[in-house]
PDB file of C-alpha atoms in Angstrom:
ATOM      1  CA  UNK A  28     -66.762   0.743   8.650  1.00  0.00           C
ATOM      2  CA  UNK A  29     -66.052  -2.559  10.759  1.00  0.00           C
ATOM      3  CA  UNK A  30     -68.776  -5.260   9.941  1.00  0.00           C
ATOM      4  CA  UNK A  31     -69.989  -8.506   9.214  1.00  0.00           C
ATOM      5  CA  UNK A  32     -70.107  -9.371   5.467  1.00  0.00           C
ATOM      6  CA  UNK A  33     -71.835 -12.352   4.267  1.00  0.00           C
ATOM      7  CA  UNK A  34     -71.357 -13.798   0.531  1.00  0.00           C
ATOM      8  CA  UNK A  35     -73.214 -14.113  -1.710  1.00  0.00           C
ATOM      9  CA  UNK A  36     -76.527 -12.436  -0.841  1.00  0.00           C
ATOM     10  CA  UNK A  37     -78.482 -14.868  -2.750  1.00  0.00           C
ATOM     11  CA  UNK A  38     -77.352 -18.404  -3.307  1.00  0.00           C
ATOM     12  CA  UNK A  39     -79.489 -21.128  -5.647  1.00  0.00           C
ATOM     13  CA  UNK A  40     -78.322 -24.717  -5.545  1.00  0.00           C
ATOM     14  CA  UNK A  41     -79.836 -27.758  -6.758  1.00  0.00           C
ATOM     15  CA  UNK A  42     -81.196 -30.687  -4.378  1.00  0.00           C
ATOM     16  CA  UNK A  43     -78.280 -32.604  -2.942  1.00  0.00           C
ATOM     17  CA  UNK A  44     -75.704 -30.325  -4.542  1.00  0.00           C
ATOM     18  CA  UNK A  45     -73.128 -28.970  -1.752  1.00  0.00           C
ATOM     19  CA  UNK A  46     -72.958 -25.300  -1.180  1.00  0.00           C
ATOM     20  CA  UNK A  47     -70.746 -23.197   0.892  1.00  0.00           C
ATOM     21  CA  UNK A  48     -71.721 -19.984   2.262  1.00  0.00           C
ATOM     22  CA  UNK A  49     -69.069 -17.531   3.817  1.00  0.00           C
ATOM     23  CA  UNK A  50     -68.954 -14.651   6.400  1.00  0.00           C
ATOM     24  CA  UNK A  51     -66.015 -12.430   7.183  1.00  0.00           C
ATOM     25  CA  UNK A  52     -65.764  -9.697  10.082  1.00  0.00           C
ATOM     26  CA  UNK A  53     -63.545  -6.792  10.686  1.00  0.00           C
ATOM     27  CA  UNK A  54     -64.643  -6.291  14.337  1.00  0.00           C
ATOM     28  CA  UNK A  55     -61.896  -8.954  15.686  1.00  0.00           C
ATOM     29  CA  UNK A  56     -64.644 -10.588  17.726  1.00  0.00           C
ATOM     30  CA  UNK A  57     -63.990 -13.881  19.366  1.00  0.00           C
ATOM     31  CA  UNK A  58     -67.216 -15.488  18.656  1.00  0.00           C
ATOM     32  CA  UNK A  59     -68.900 -16.178  15.582  1.00  0.00           C
ATOM     33  CA  UNK A  60     -72.358 -17.656  14.890  1.00  0.00           C
ATOM     34  CA  UNK A  61     -74.462 -19.419  12.128  1.00  0.00           C
ATOM     35  CA  UNK A  62     -78.213 -19.073  12.407  1.00  0.00           C
ATOM     36  CA  UNK A  63     -81.047 -20.467  10.180  1.00  0.00           C
ATOM     37  CA  UNK A  64     -84.050 -18.482   9.741  1.00  0.00           C
ATOM     38  CA  UNK A  65     -87.277 -19.273   7.887  1.00  0.00           C
ATOM     39  CA  UNK A  66     -90.041 -17.228   7.403  1.00  0.00           C
ATOM     40  CA  UNK A  67     -91.848 -15.912  10.483  1.00  0.00           C
ATOM     41  CA  UNK A  68     -89.776 -17.669  12.808  1.00  0.00           C
ATOM     42  CA  UNK A  69     -86.892 -16.726  15.360  1.00  0.00           C
ATOM     43  CA  UNK A  70     -83.416 -17.179  14.226  1.00  0.00           C
ATOM     44  CA  UNK A  71     -82.213 -20.853  15.106  1.00  0.00           C
ATOM     45  CA  UNK A  72     -78.668 -21.204  16.164  1.00  0.00           C
ATOM     46  CA  UNK A  73     -76.796 -23.900  14.408  1.00  0.00           C
ATOM     47  CA  UNK A  74     -73.290 -23.716  15.853  1.00  0.00           C
ATOM     48  CA  UNK A  75     -70.803 -20.963  16.930  1.00  0.00           C
ATOM     49  CA  UNK A  76     -67.133 -20.739  17.447  1.00  0.00           C
ATOM     50  CA  UNK A  77     -65.485 -19.693  20.402  1.00  0.00           C
ATOM     51  CA  UNK A  78     -62.210 -18.709  19.169  1.00  0.00           C
ATOM     52  CA  UNK A  79     -61.492 -21.772  17.599  1.00  0.00           C
ATOM     53  CA  UNK A  80     -63.393 -24.093  19.697  1.00  0.00           C
ATOM     54  CA  UNK A  81     -66.542 -25.323  17.823  1.00  0.00           C
ATOM     55  CA  UNK A  82     -69.850 -25.734  19.536  1.00  0.00           C
ATOM     56  CA  UNK A  83     -72.622 -27.480  17.791  1.00  0.00           C
ATOM     57  CA  UNK A  84     -76.244 -27.414  18.921  1.00  0.00           C
ATOM     58  CA  UNK A  85     -77.684 -30.764  19.656  1.00  0.00           C
ATOM     59  CA  UNK A  86     -80.575 -30.530  16.906  1.00  0.00           C
ATOM     60  CA  UNK A  87     -78.261 -29.259  14.137  1.00  0.00           C
ATOM     61  CA  UNK A  88     -78.580 -31.941  11.292  1.00  0.00           C
ATOM     62  CA  UNK A  89     -75.143 -33.535  10.559  1.00  0.00           C
ATOM     63  CA  UNK A  90     -75.641 -32.091   7.145  1.00  0.00           C
ATOM     64  CA  UNK A  91     -74.564 -28.675   8.119  1.00  0.00           C
ATOM     65  CA  UNK A  92     -70.798 -28.302   8.796  1.00  0.00           C
ATOM     66  CA  UNK A  93     -68.778 -25.249   9.619  1.00  0.00           C
ATOM     67  CA  UNK A  94     -64.962 -24.271   9.534  1.00  0.00           C
ATOM     68  CA  UNK A  95     -63.237 -21.287  10.819  1.00  0.00           C
ATOM     69  CA  UNK A  96     -59.967 -21.043   9.236  1.00  0.00           C
ATOM     70  CA  UNK A  97     -58.806 -17.648  11.356  1.00  0.00           C
ATOM     71  CA  UNK A  98     -60.530 -15.136  13.258  1.00  0.00           C
ATOM     72  CA  UNK A  99     -61.959 -13.186  10.426  1.00  0.00           C
ATOM     73  CA  UNK A 100     -63.445 -16.004   8.484  1.00  0.00           C
ATOM     74  CA  UNK A 101     -66.084 -18.384   8.968  1.00  0.00           C
ATOM     75  CA  UNK A 102     -67.857 -20.833   6.456  1.00  0.00           C
ATOM     76  CA  UNK A 103     -71.120 -22.905   6.347  1.00  0.00           C
ATOM     77  CA  UNK A 104     -71.008 -25.777   4.309  1.00  0.00           C
ATOM     78  CA  UNK A 105     -74.272 -27.824   3.485  1.00  0.00           C
ATOM     79  CA  UNK A 106     -73.274 -31.019   2.300  1.00  0.00           C
ATOM     80  CA  UNK A 107     -76.578 -32.218   0.649  1.00  0.00           C
ATOM     81  CA  UNK A 108     -79.076 -29.684   0.976  1.00  0.00           C
ATOM     82  CA  UNK A 109     -82.722 -30.582   1.045  1.00  0.00           C
ATOM     83  CA  UNK A 110     -85.836 -28.529   0.147  1.00  0.00           C
ATOM     84  CA  UNK A 111     -86.273 -28.009   3.716  1.00  0.00           C
ATOM     85  CA  UNK A 112     -82.807 -26.238   3.988  1.00  0.00           C
ATOM     86  CA  UNK A 113     -84.244 -23.148   1.941  1.00  0.00           C
ATOM     87  CA  UNK A 114     -83.872 -20.482   4.515  1.00  0.00           C
ATOM     88  CA  UNK A 115     -81.880 -17.235   5.391  1.00  0.00           C
ATOM     89  CA  UNK A 116     -78.638 -18.085   6.795  1.00  0.00           C
ATOM     90  CA  UNK A 117     -77.151 -15.437   9.085  1.00  0.00           C
ATOM     91  CA  UNK A 118     -73.837 -14.951  10.132  1.00  0.00           C
ATOM     92  CA  UNK A 119     -73.344 -12.963  13.651  1.00  0.00           C
ATOM     93  CA  UNK A 120     -70.478 -12.111  15.906  1.00  0.00           C
ATOM     94  CA  UNK A 121     -69.847 -11.224  19.541  1.00  0.00           C
ATOM     95  CA  UNK A 122     -67.170 -10.258  22.036  1.00  0.00           C
ATOM     96  CA  UNK A 123     -66.845 -13.157  24.535  1.00  0.00           C
ATOM     97  CA  UNK A 124     -68.209 -10.759  27.317  1.00  0.00           C
ATOM     98  CA  UNK A 125     -71.383 -11.926  28.678  1.00  0.00           C
ATOM     99  CA  UNK A 126     -73.166  -8.743  28.294  1.00  0.00           C
ATOM    100  CA  UNK A 127     -72.336  -7.776  24.593  1.00  0.00           C
ATOM    101  CA  UNK A 128     -74.722  -8.065  21.894  1.00  0.00           C
ATOM    102  CA  UNK A 129     -74.339  -9.953  18.596  1.00  0.00           C
ATOM    103  CA  UNK A 130     -73.781  -8.053  15.140  1.00  0.00           C
ATOM    104  CA  UNK A 131     -75.027  -9.675  12.135  1.00  0.00           C
ATOM    105  CA  UNK A 132     -74.471  -9.771   8.593  1.00  0.00           C
ATOM    106  CA  UNK A 133     -76.819  -9.201   5.828  1.00  0.00           C
ATOM    107  CA  UNK A 134     -77.606 -12.776   5.522  1.00  0.00           C
ATOM    108  CA  UNK A 135     -77.422 -15.239   2.602  1.00  0.00           C
ATOM    109  CA  UNK A 136     -80.965 -16.393   1.264  1.00  0.00           C
ATOM    110  CA  UNK A 137     -80.680 -19.805  -0.042  1.00  0.00           C
ATOM    111  CA  UNK A 138     -82.976 -21.562  -2.554  1.00  0.00           C
ATOM    112  CA  UNK A 139     -82.800 -25.219  -3.494  1.00  0.00           C
ATOM    113  CA  UNK A 140     -84.253 -26.303  -6.923  1.00  0.00           C
TER     114      UNK A 140
ATOM    115  CA  UNK D  13     -93.071 -23.244  27.278  1.00  0.00           C
ATOM    116  CA  UNK D  14     -91.129 -21.303  24.910  1.00  0.00           C
ATOM    117  CA  UNK D  15     -87.730 -19.936  26.272  1.00  0.00           C
ATOM    118  CA  UNK D  16     -88.704 -16.410  24.857  1.00  0.00           C
ATOM    119  CA  UNK D  17     -92.629 -15.522  24.366  1.00  0.00           C
ATOM    120  CA  UNK D  18     -93.704 -12.702  22.507  1.00  0.00           C
ATOM    121  CA  UNK D  19     -97.056 -11.527  21.081  1.00  0.00           C
ATOM    122  CA  UNK D  20     -96.617 -12.081  17.433  1.00  0.00           C
ATOM    123  CA  UNK D  21     -98.985  -9.239  16.443  1.00  0.00           C
ATOM    124  CA  UNK D  22     -99.137  -7.516  14.090  1.00  0.00           C
ATOM    125  CA  UNK D  23     -99.644  -4.205  16.095  1.00  0.00           C
ATOM    126  CA  UNK D  24    -101.161  -1.799  13.823  1.00  0.00           C
ATOM    127  CA  UNK D  25    -101.047   1.850  14.899  1.00  0.00           C
ATOM    128  CA  UNK D  26    -101.395   5.273  13.383  1.00  0.00           C
ATOM    129  CA  UNK D  27     -98.377   7.542  13.207  1.00  0.00           C
ATOM    130  CA  UNK D  28     -97.581   9.417  16.370  1.00  0.00           C
ATOM    131  CA  UNK D  29     -99.279   6.573  18.714  1.00  0.00           C
ATOM    132  CA  UNK D  30     -97.475   5.119  21.575  1.00  0.00           C
ATOM    133  CA  UNK D  31     -97.206   1.200  21.299  1.00  0.00           C
ATOM    134  CA  UNK D  32     -95.817  -1.293  24.016  1.00  0.00           C
ATOM    135  CA  UNK D  33     -94.318  -4.639  23.280  1.00  0.00           C
ATOM    136  CA  UNK D  34     -94.044  -7.368  26.122  1.00  0.00           C
ATOM    137  CA  UNK D  35     -91.793 -10.275  26.260  1.00  0.00           C
ATOM    138  CA  UNK D  36     -91.356 -13.138  28.959  1.00  0.00           C
ATOM    139  CA  UNK D  37     -88.274 -15.288  29.360  1.00  0.00           C
ATOM    140  CA  UNK D  38     -88.124 -18.692  31.077  1.00  0.00           C
ATOM    141  CA  UNK D  39     -84.353 -19.046  32.108  1.00  0.00           C
ATOM    142  CA  UNK D  40     -83.874 -17.501  35.246  1.00  0.00           C
ATOM    143  CA  UNK D  41     -80.192 -17.606  34.888  1.00  0.00           C
ATOM    144  CA  UNK D  42     -80.312 -15.171  31.920  1.00  0.00           C
ATOM    145  CA  UNK D  43     -78.153 -12.125  32.302  1.00  0.00           C
ATOM    146  CA  UNK D  44     -78.314 -10.055  29.023  1.00  0.00           C
ATOM    147  CA  UNK D  45     -81.295  -8.806  27.539  1.00  0.00           C
ATOM    148  CA  UNK D  46     -81.674  -6.804  24.060  1.00  0.00           C
ATOM    149  CA  UNK D  47     -84.442  -5.597  21.391  1.00  0.00           C
ATOM    150  CA  UNK D  48     -83.555  -6.114  17.875  1.00  0.00           C
ATOM    151  CA  UNK D  49     -85.377  -4.772  15.197  1.00  0.00           C
ATOM    152  CA  UNK D  50     -85.537  -6.894  12.049  1.00  0.00           C
ATOM    153  CA  UNK D  51     -87.171  -5.458   8.533  1.00  0.00           C
ATOM    154  CA  UNK D  52     -88.817  -7.871   6.088  1.00  0.00           C
ATOM    155  CA  UNK D  53     -86.109 -10.065   4.477  1.00  0.00           C
ATOM    156  CA  UNK D  54     -83.193  -8.208   6.227  1.00  0.00           C
ATOM    157  CA  UNK D  55     -80.847  -9.350   9.087  1.00  0.00           C
ATOM    158  CA  UNK D  56     -81.722  -8.336  12.685  1.00  0.00           C
ATOM    159  CA  UNK D  57     -80.248  -5.240  13.852  1.00  0.00           C
ATOM    160  CA  UNK D  58     -79.446  -4.191  17.490  1.00  0.00           C
ATOM    161  CA  UNK D  59     -82.235  -1.768  18.910  1.00  0.00           C
ATOM    162  CA  UNK D  60     -81.095  -1.442  22.596  1.00  0.00           C
ATOM    163  CA  UNK D  61     -79.811  -3.342  25.270  1.00  0.00           C
ATOM    164  CA  UNK D  62     -81.956  -3.770  28.333  1.00  0.00           C
ATOM    165  CA  UNK D  63     -80.711  -2.937  31.751  1.00  0.00           C
ATOM    166  CA  UNK D  64     -82.149  -3.607  35.222  1.00  0.00           C
ATOM    167  CA  UNK D  65     -82.759   0.250  35.689  1.00  0.00           C
ATOM    168  CA  UNK D  66     -84.389   0.496  32.639  1.00  0.00           C
ATOM    169  CA  UNK D  67     -83.037   2.777  29.937  1.00  0.00           C
ATOM    170  CA  UNK D  68     -84.242   5.183  27.085  1.00  0.00           C
ATOM    171  CA  UNK D  69     -82.894   5.935  23.595  1.00  0.00           C
ATOM    172  CA  UNK D  70     -84.944   8.789  22.226  1.00  0.00           C
ATOM    173  CA  UNK D  71     -88.491   7.605  21.561  1.00  0.00           C
ATOM    174  CA  UNK D  72     -87.619   4.125  22.863  1.00  0.00           C
ATOM    175  CA  UNK D  73     -87.845   2.861  26.426  1.00  0.00           C
ATOM    176  CA  UNK D  74     -86.862  -0.600  27.591  1.00  0.00           C
ATOM    177  CA  UNK D  75     -87.711  -2.019  30.921  1.00  0.00           C
ATOM    178  CA  UNK D  76     -86.623  -5.358  32.633  1.00  0.00           C
ATOM    179  CA  UNK D  77     -88.416  -6.984  35.386  1.00  0.00           C
ATOM    180  CA  UNK D  78     -86.033  -9.894  36.610  1.00  0.00           C
ATOM    181  CA  UNK D  79     -88.535 -11.064  39.503  1.00  0.00           C
ATOM    182  CA  UNK D  80     -91.329 -11.554  36.956  1.00  0.00           C
ATOM    183  CA  UNK D  81     -88.907 -12.528  34.147  1.00  0.00           C
ATOM    184  CA  UNK D  82     -90.539  -9.877  31.776  1.00  0.00           C
ATOM    185  CA  UNK D  83     -89.259  -7.427  29.407  1.00  0.00           C
ATOM    186  CA  UNK D  84     -91.006  -4.424  27.815  1.00  0.00           C
ATOM    187  CA  UNK D  85     -90.482  -1.934  24.890  1.00  0.00           C
ATOM    188  CA  UNK D  86     -92.241   1.292  24.562  1.00  0.00           C
ATOM    189  CA  UNK D  87     -92.208   3.254  21.322  1.00  0.00           C
ATOM    190  CA  UNK D  88     -93.380   6.793  21.759  1.00  0.00           C
ATOM    191  CA  UNK D  89     -94.707   9.035  18.690  1.00  0.00           C
ATOM    192  CA  UNK D  90     -94.454   6.186  16.151  1.00  0.00           C
ATOM    193  CA  UNK D  91     -93.105   6.806  12.789  1.00  0.00           C
ATOM    194  CA  UNK D  92     -93.938   5.135   9.716  1.00  0.00           C
ATOM    195  CA  UNK D  93     -90.297   4.031   9.517  1.00  0.00           C
ATOM    196  CA  UNK D  94     -90.858   2.123  12.766  1.00  0.00           C
ATOM    197  CA  UNK D  95     -92.692  -0.571  10.896  1.00  0.00           C
ATOM    198  CA  UNK D  96     -90.770  -4.054  11.437  1.00  0.00           C
ATOM    199  CA  UNK D  97     -90.471  -7.012  13.493  1.00  0.00           C
ATOM    200  CA  UNK D  98     -89.217  -6.431  17.029  1.00  0.00           C
ATOM    201  CA  UNK D  99     -87.315  -9.512  18.508  1.00  0.00           C
ATOM    202  CA  UNK D 100     -86.888  -9.943  22.232  1.00  0.00           C
ATOM    203  CA  UNK D 101     -83.585 -11.495  22.862  1.00  0.00           C
ATOM    204  CA  UNK D 102     -82.190 -13.059  25.903  1.00  0.00           C
ATOM    205  CA  UNK D 103     -78.777 -14.554  26.834  1.00  0.00           C
ATOM    206  CA  UNK D 104     -79.104 -18.411  27.138  1.00  0.00           C
ATOM    207  CA  UNK D 105     -77.456 -18.459  30.669  1.00  0.00           C
ATOM    208  CA  UNK D 106     -74.130 -18.940  29.073  1.00  0.00           C
ATOM    209  CA  UNK D 107     -71.916 -16.137  28.158  1.00  0.00           C
ATOM    210  CA  UNK D 108     -71.992 -16.598  24.294  1.00  0.00           C
ATOM    211  CA  UNK D 109     -75.338 -17.654  23.411  1.00  0.00           C
ATOM    212  CA  UNK D 110     -78.703 -15.942  22.983  1.00  0.00           C
ATOM    213  CA  UNK D 111     -82.049 -17.142  22.544  1.00  0.00           C
ATOM    214  CA  UNK D 112     -84.495 -15.035  20.233  1.00  0.00           C
ATOM    215  CA  UNK D 113     -88.170 -14.769  20.440  1.00  0.00           C
ATOM    216  CA  UNK D 114     -90.229 -15.069  17.171  1.00  0.00           C
ATOM    217  CA  UNK D 115     -90.834 -11.402  17.254  1.00  0.00           C
ATOM    218  CA  UNK D 116     -93.820  -8.750  17.154  1.00  0.00           C
ATOM    219  CA  UNK D 117     -94.653  -7.266  13.939  1.00  0.00           C
ATOM    220  CA  UNK D 118     -95.391  -3.374  14.080  1.00  0.00           C
ATOM    221  CA  UNK D 119     -97.087  -1.573  11.324  1.00  0.00           C
ATOM    222  CA  UNK D 120     -97.357   1.912  11.473  1.00  0.00           C
ATOM    223  CA  UNK D 121     -99.924   3.627   9.379  1.00  0.00           C
ATOM    224  CA  UNK D 122    -100.973   7.168   8.291  1.00  0.00           C
TER     225      UNK D 122
END
Protein backbone atom coordinates (compact mmCIF):
# COMPACT_ATOMS: atom_id res chain seq x y z
CA UNK A 1 0.00 0.00 0.00
CA UNK A 2 1.10 3.54 -0.69
CA UNK A 3 2.01 5.21 2.53
CA UNK A 4 4.09 7.57 4.61
CA UNK A 5 6.86 5.85 6.57
CA UNK A 6 8.79 7.36 9.44
CA UNK A 7 11.96 6.00 10.99
CA UNK A 8 12.67 5.31 13.71
CA UNK A 9 9.42 4.92 15.68
CA UNK A 10 11.25 5.75 18.90
CA UNK A 11 14.44 7.78 19.22
CA UNK A 12 16.39 8.51 22.36
CA UNK A 13 19.18 11.05 22.27
CA UNK A 14 21.28 12.96 24.74
CA UNK A 15 20.86 16.62 25.52
CA UNK A 16 22.71 18.57 22.82
CA UNK A 17 23.47 15.56 20.63
CA UNK A 18 22.28 16.04 17.01
CA UNK A 19 19.57 13.74 15.80
CA UNK A 20 17.96 13.10 12.41
CA UNK A 21 14.48 11.79 11.82
CA UNK A 22 13.47 10.44 8.44
CA UNK A 23 10.30 10.25 6.40
CA UNK A 24 9.59 8.59 3.09
CA UNK A 25 6.45 8.42 0.99
CA UNK A 26 5.18 6.30 -1.87
CA UNK A 27 2.20 8.57 -2.59
CA UNK A 28 4.18 10.82 -4.95
CA UNK A 29 2.74 13.87 -3.22
CA UNK A 30 4.21 17.31 -3.92
CA UNK A 31 4.02 18.61 -0.39
CA UNK A 32 5.71 17.20 2.71
CA UNK A 33 5.32 18.54 6.24
CA UNK A 34 6.97 18.17 9.62
CA UNK A 35 4.92 18.67 12.76
CA UNK A 36 5.81 18.59 16.43
CA UNK A 37 3.12 17.34 18.81
CA UNK A 38 3.32 17.40 22.58
CA UNK A 39 0.92 15.69 24.94
CA UNK A 40 -2.67 17.04 24.79
CA UNK A 41 -1.68 19.66 22.22
CA UNK A 42 -2.47 20.12 18.55
CA UNK A 43 0.21 19.20 16.02
CA UNK A 44 2.38 22.27 15.47
CA UNK A 45 3.69 22.83 11.95
CA UNK A 46 7.46 23.31 11.88
CA UNK A 47 7.96 23.63 8.11
CA UNK A 48 6.87 22.21 4.82
CA UNK A 49 8.23 21.61 1.35
CA UNK A 50 6.23 22.42 -1.74
CA UNK A 51 8.24 20.34 -4.19
CA UNK A 52 11.75 21.69 -3.55
CA UNK A 53 10.60 24.98 -2.07
CA UNK A 54 11.22 25.12 1.67
CA UNK A 55 8.72 27.02 3.84
CA UNK A 56 9.68 27.66 7.43
CA UNK A 57 7.14 28.69 10.05
CA UNK A 58 8.00 31.99 11.71
CA UNK A 59 8.17 30.50 15.20
CA UNK A 60 10.17 27.38 14.35
CA UNK A 61 13.46 27.51 16.30
CA UNK A 62 16.71 27.66 14.33
CA UNK A 63 17.64 24.42 16.03
CA UNK A 64 15.31 22.63 13.61
CA UNK A 65 16.40 22.10 10.02
CA UNK A 66 15.05 20.05 7.17
CA UNK A 67 16.21 18.48 3.93
CA UNK A 68 14.29 17.05 1.01
CA UNK A 69 16.77 15.39 -1.35
CA UNK A 70 14.03 14.06 -3.65
CA UNK A 71 10.25 13.74 -3.89
CA UNK A 72 10.12 10.65 -1.73
CA UNK A 73 12.31 11.56 1.22
CA UNK A 74 12.36 14.30 3.82
CA UNK A 75 14.53 14.63 6.92
CA UNK A 76 14.21 16.57 10.15
CA UNK A 77 17.49 17.53 11.77
CA UNK A 78 17.59 18.76 15.35
CA UNK A 79 21.04 20.26 15.81
CA UNK A 80 21.19 20.55 19.58
CA UNK A 81 18.15 18.94 21.20
CA UNK A 82 16.97 20.40 24.47
CA UNK A 83 14.65 18.83 27.01
CA UNK A 84 11.79 20.89 25.59
CA UNK A 85 12.19 19.17 22.23
CA UNK A 86 10.94 15.85 23.57
CA UNK A 87 7.77 15.22 21.59
CA UNK A 88 6.14 13.20 18.85
CA UNK A 89 7.36 14.30 15.42
CA UNK A 90 4.91 13.72 12.62
CA UNK A 91 5.59 13.71 8.91
CA UNK A 92 2.69 14.29 6.54
CA UNK A 93 2.15 14.60 2.80
CA UNK A 94 -0.50 16.05 0.55
CA UNK A 95 -1.18 16.84 -3.06
CA UNK A 96 -0.88 20.49 -3.93
CA UNK A 97 -4.60 20.84 -4.47
CA UNK A 98 -6.26 23.06 -1.90
CA UNK A 99 -8.95 20.55 -1.00
CA UNK A 100 -6.72 17.58 -0.36
CA UNK A 101 -6.18 16.29 3.19
CA UNK A 102 -2.81 15.43 4.67
CA UNK A 103 -1.68 11.86 5.21
CA UNK A 104 0.45 11.16 8.26
CA UNK A 105 3.18 8.71 9.04
CA UNK A 106 3.21 6.79 12.31
CA UNK A 107 5.40 9.42 13.94
CA UNK A 108 8.71 9.32 15.77
CA UNK A 109 8.61 9.72 19.52
CA UNK A 110 11.74 11.57 20.60
CA UNK A 111 13.06 11.38 24.14
CA UNK A 112 15.93 13.51 25.45
CA UNK A 113 18.18 12.27 28.25
CA UNK B 1 -8.60 33.77 20.06
CA UNK B 2 -7.34 30.43 18.78
CA UNK B 3 -7.59 29.82 15.05
CA UNK B 4 -9.50 26.57 15.61
CA UNK B 5 -11.37 26.03 18.87
CA UNK B 6 -12.80 22.81 20.19
CA UNK B 7 -14.24 21.71 23.51
CA UNK B 8 -11.47 19.46 24.88
CA UNK B 9 -13.91 17.17 26.68
CA UNK B 10 -13.65 14.45 27.68
CA UNK B 11 -17.03 13.31 26.51
CA UNK B 12 -17.95 10.11 28.35
CA UNK B 13 -20.87 8.33 26.67
CA UNK B 14 -22.35 4.84 26.86
CA UNK B 15 -22.18 2.49 23.94
CA UNK B 16 -24.99 3.17 21.50
CA UNK B 17 -25.29 6.85 22.36
CA UNK B 18 -25.24 9.70 19.88
CA UNK B 19 -22.60 12.35 20.50
CA UNK B 20 -21.87 15.64 18.76
CA UNK B 21 -18.66 17.67 18.64
CA UNK B 22 -18.43 21.30 17.64
CA UNK B 23 -15.61 23.39 16.30
CA UNK B 24 -15.27 27.07 15.40
CA UNK B 25 -12.61 28.64 13.21
CA UNK B 26 -11.48 32.23 12.90
CA UNK B 27 -10.05 32.46 9.37
CA UNK B 28 -12.90 33.32 7.02
CA UNK B 29 -10.62 32.56 4.06
CA UNK B 30 -10.46 28.87 4.99
CA UNK B 31 -11.59 26.63 2.16
CA UNK B 32 -11.02 23.06 3.30
CA UNK B 33 -12.29 21.35 6.42
CA UNK B 34 -11.61 17.92 7.87
CA UNK B 35 -12.16 15.77 10.90
CA UNK B 36 -9.23 13.61 11.94
CA UNK B 37 -9.19 10.92 14.58
CA UNK B 38 -6.15 10.39 16.79
CA UNK B 39 -5.70 7.43 19.11
CA UNK B 40 -3.46 7.74 22.14
CA UNK B 41 0.21 8.01 21.12
CA UNK B 42 -0.64 7.42 17.46
CA UNK B 43 -0.72 9.61 14.38
CA UNK B 44 -3.82 11.55 13.24
CA UNK B 45 -5.88 9.69 10.67
CA UNK B 46 -8.36 11.29 8.32
CA UNK B 47 -11.91 10.51 9.36
CA UNK B 48 -13.74 12.59 6.79
CA UNK B 49 -13.67 15.77 4.78
CA UNK B 50 -16.40 18.31 5.48
CA UNK B 51 -18.39 19.86 2.65
CA UNK B 52 -20.75 22.81 2.61
CA UNK B 53 -23.69 20.58 1.80
CA UNK B 54 -22.91 18.32 4.75
CA UNK B 55 -21.80 14.75 4.32
CA UNK B 56 -22.32 11.40 5.91
CA UNK B 57 -20.14 8.30 6.15
CA UNK B 58 -21.90 5.46 7.91
CA UNK B 59 -22.46 6.49 11.52
CA UNK B 60 -20.60 9.78 11.07
CA UNK B 61 -22.14 13.02 9.82
CA UNK B 62 -20.24 16.26 9.32
CA UNK B 63 -21.75 19.70 8.85
CA UNK B 64 -20.25 23.04 7.88
CA UNK B 65 -21.76 26.47 8.47
CA UNK B 66 -19.59 29.01 6.68
CA UNK B 67 -21.60 32.00 7.84
CA UNK B 68 -21.03 31.08 11.48
CA UNK B 69 -17.58 29.56 10.84
CA UNK B 70 -18.70 26.45 12.61
CA UNK B 71 -18.14 22.74 11.94
CA UNK B 72 -19.76 19.78 13.63
CA UNK B 73 -19.31 16.03 13.79
CA UNK B 74 -22.14 13.72 14.83
CA UNK B 75 -21.47 10.10 15.78
CA UNK B 76 -24.48 7.82 16.00
CA UNK B 77 -24.62 4.44 17.75
CA UNK B 78 -21.23 4.94 19.44
CA UNK B 79 -18.91 1.94 19.64
CA UNK B 80 -16.17 1.27 22.14
CA UNK B 81 -13.74 1.53 19.23
CA UNK B 82 -14.80 5.15 18.65
CA UNK B 83 -12.91 6.16 21.80
CA UNK B 84 -10.24 8.57 20.59
CA UNK B 85 -9.46 12.27 20.23
CA UNK B 86 -11.22 13.99 17.34
CA UNK B 87 -9.31 16.83 15.72
CA UNK B 88 -11.04 19.61 13.81
CA UNK B 89 -8.77 20.71 10.96
CA UNK B 90 -9.13 23.79 8.78
CA UNK B 91 -7.13 25.09 5.85
CA UNK B 92 -4.98 28.04 6.83
CA UNK B 93 -6.10 30.20 3.95
CA UNK B 94 -3.28 28.99 1.74
CA UNK B 95 -3.45 25.94 -0.43
CA UNK B 96 -1.02 23.73 1.42
CA UNK B 97 -1.31 24.47 5.12
CA UNK B 98 -3.77 23.20 7.70
CA UNK B 99 -4.52 24.40 11.21
CA UNK B 100 -5.39 21.80 13.83
CA UNK B 101 -7.61 22.18 16.83
CA UNK B 102 -6.40 20.67 20.09
CA UNK B 103 -9.02 17.94 19.79
CA UNK B 104 -12.03 16.65 21.67
CA UNK B 105 -11.55 13.46 23.60
CA UNK B 106 -14.30 10.83 23.42
CA UNK B 107 -14.55 7.87 25.78
CA UNK B 108 -17.24 5.32 25.00
CA UNK B 109 -18.06 2.97 27.85
CA UNK B 110 -20.08 -0.21 28.32
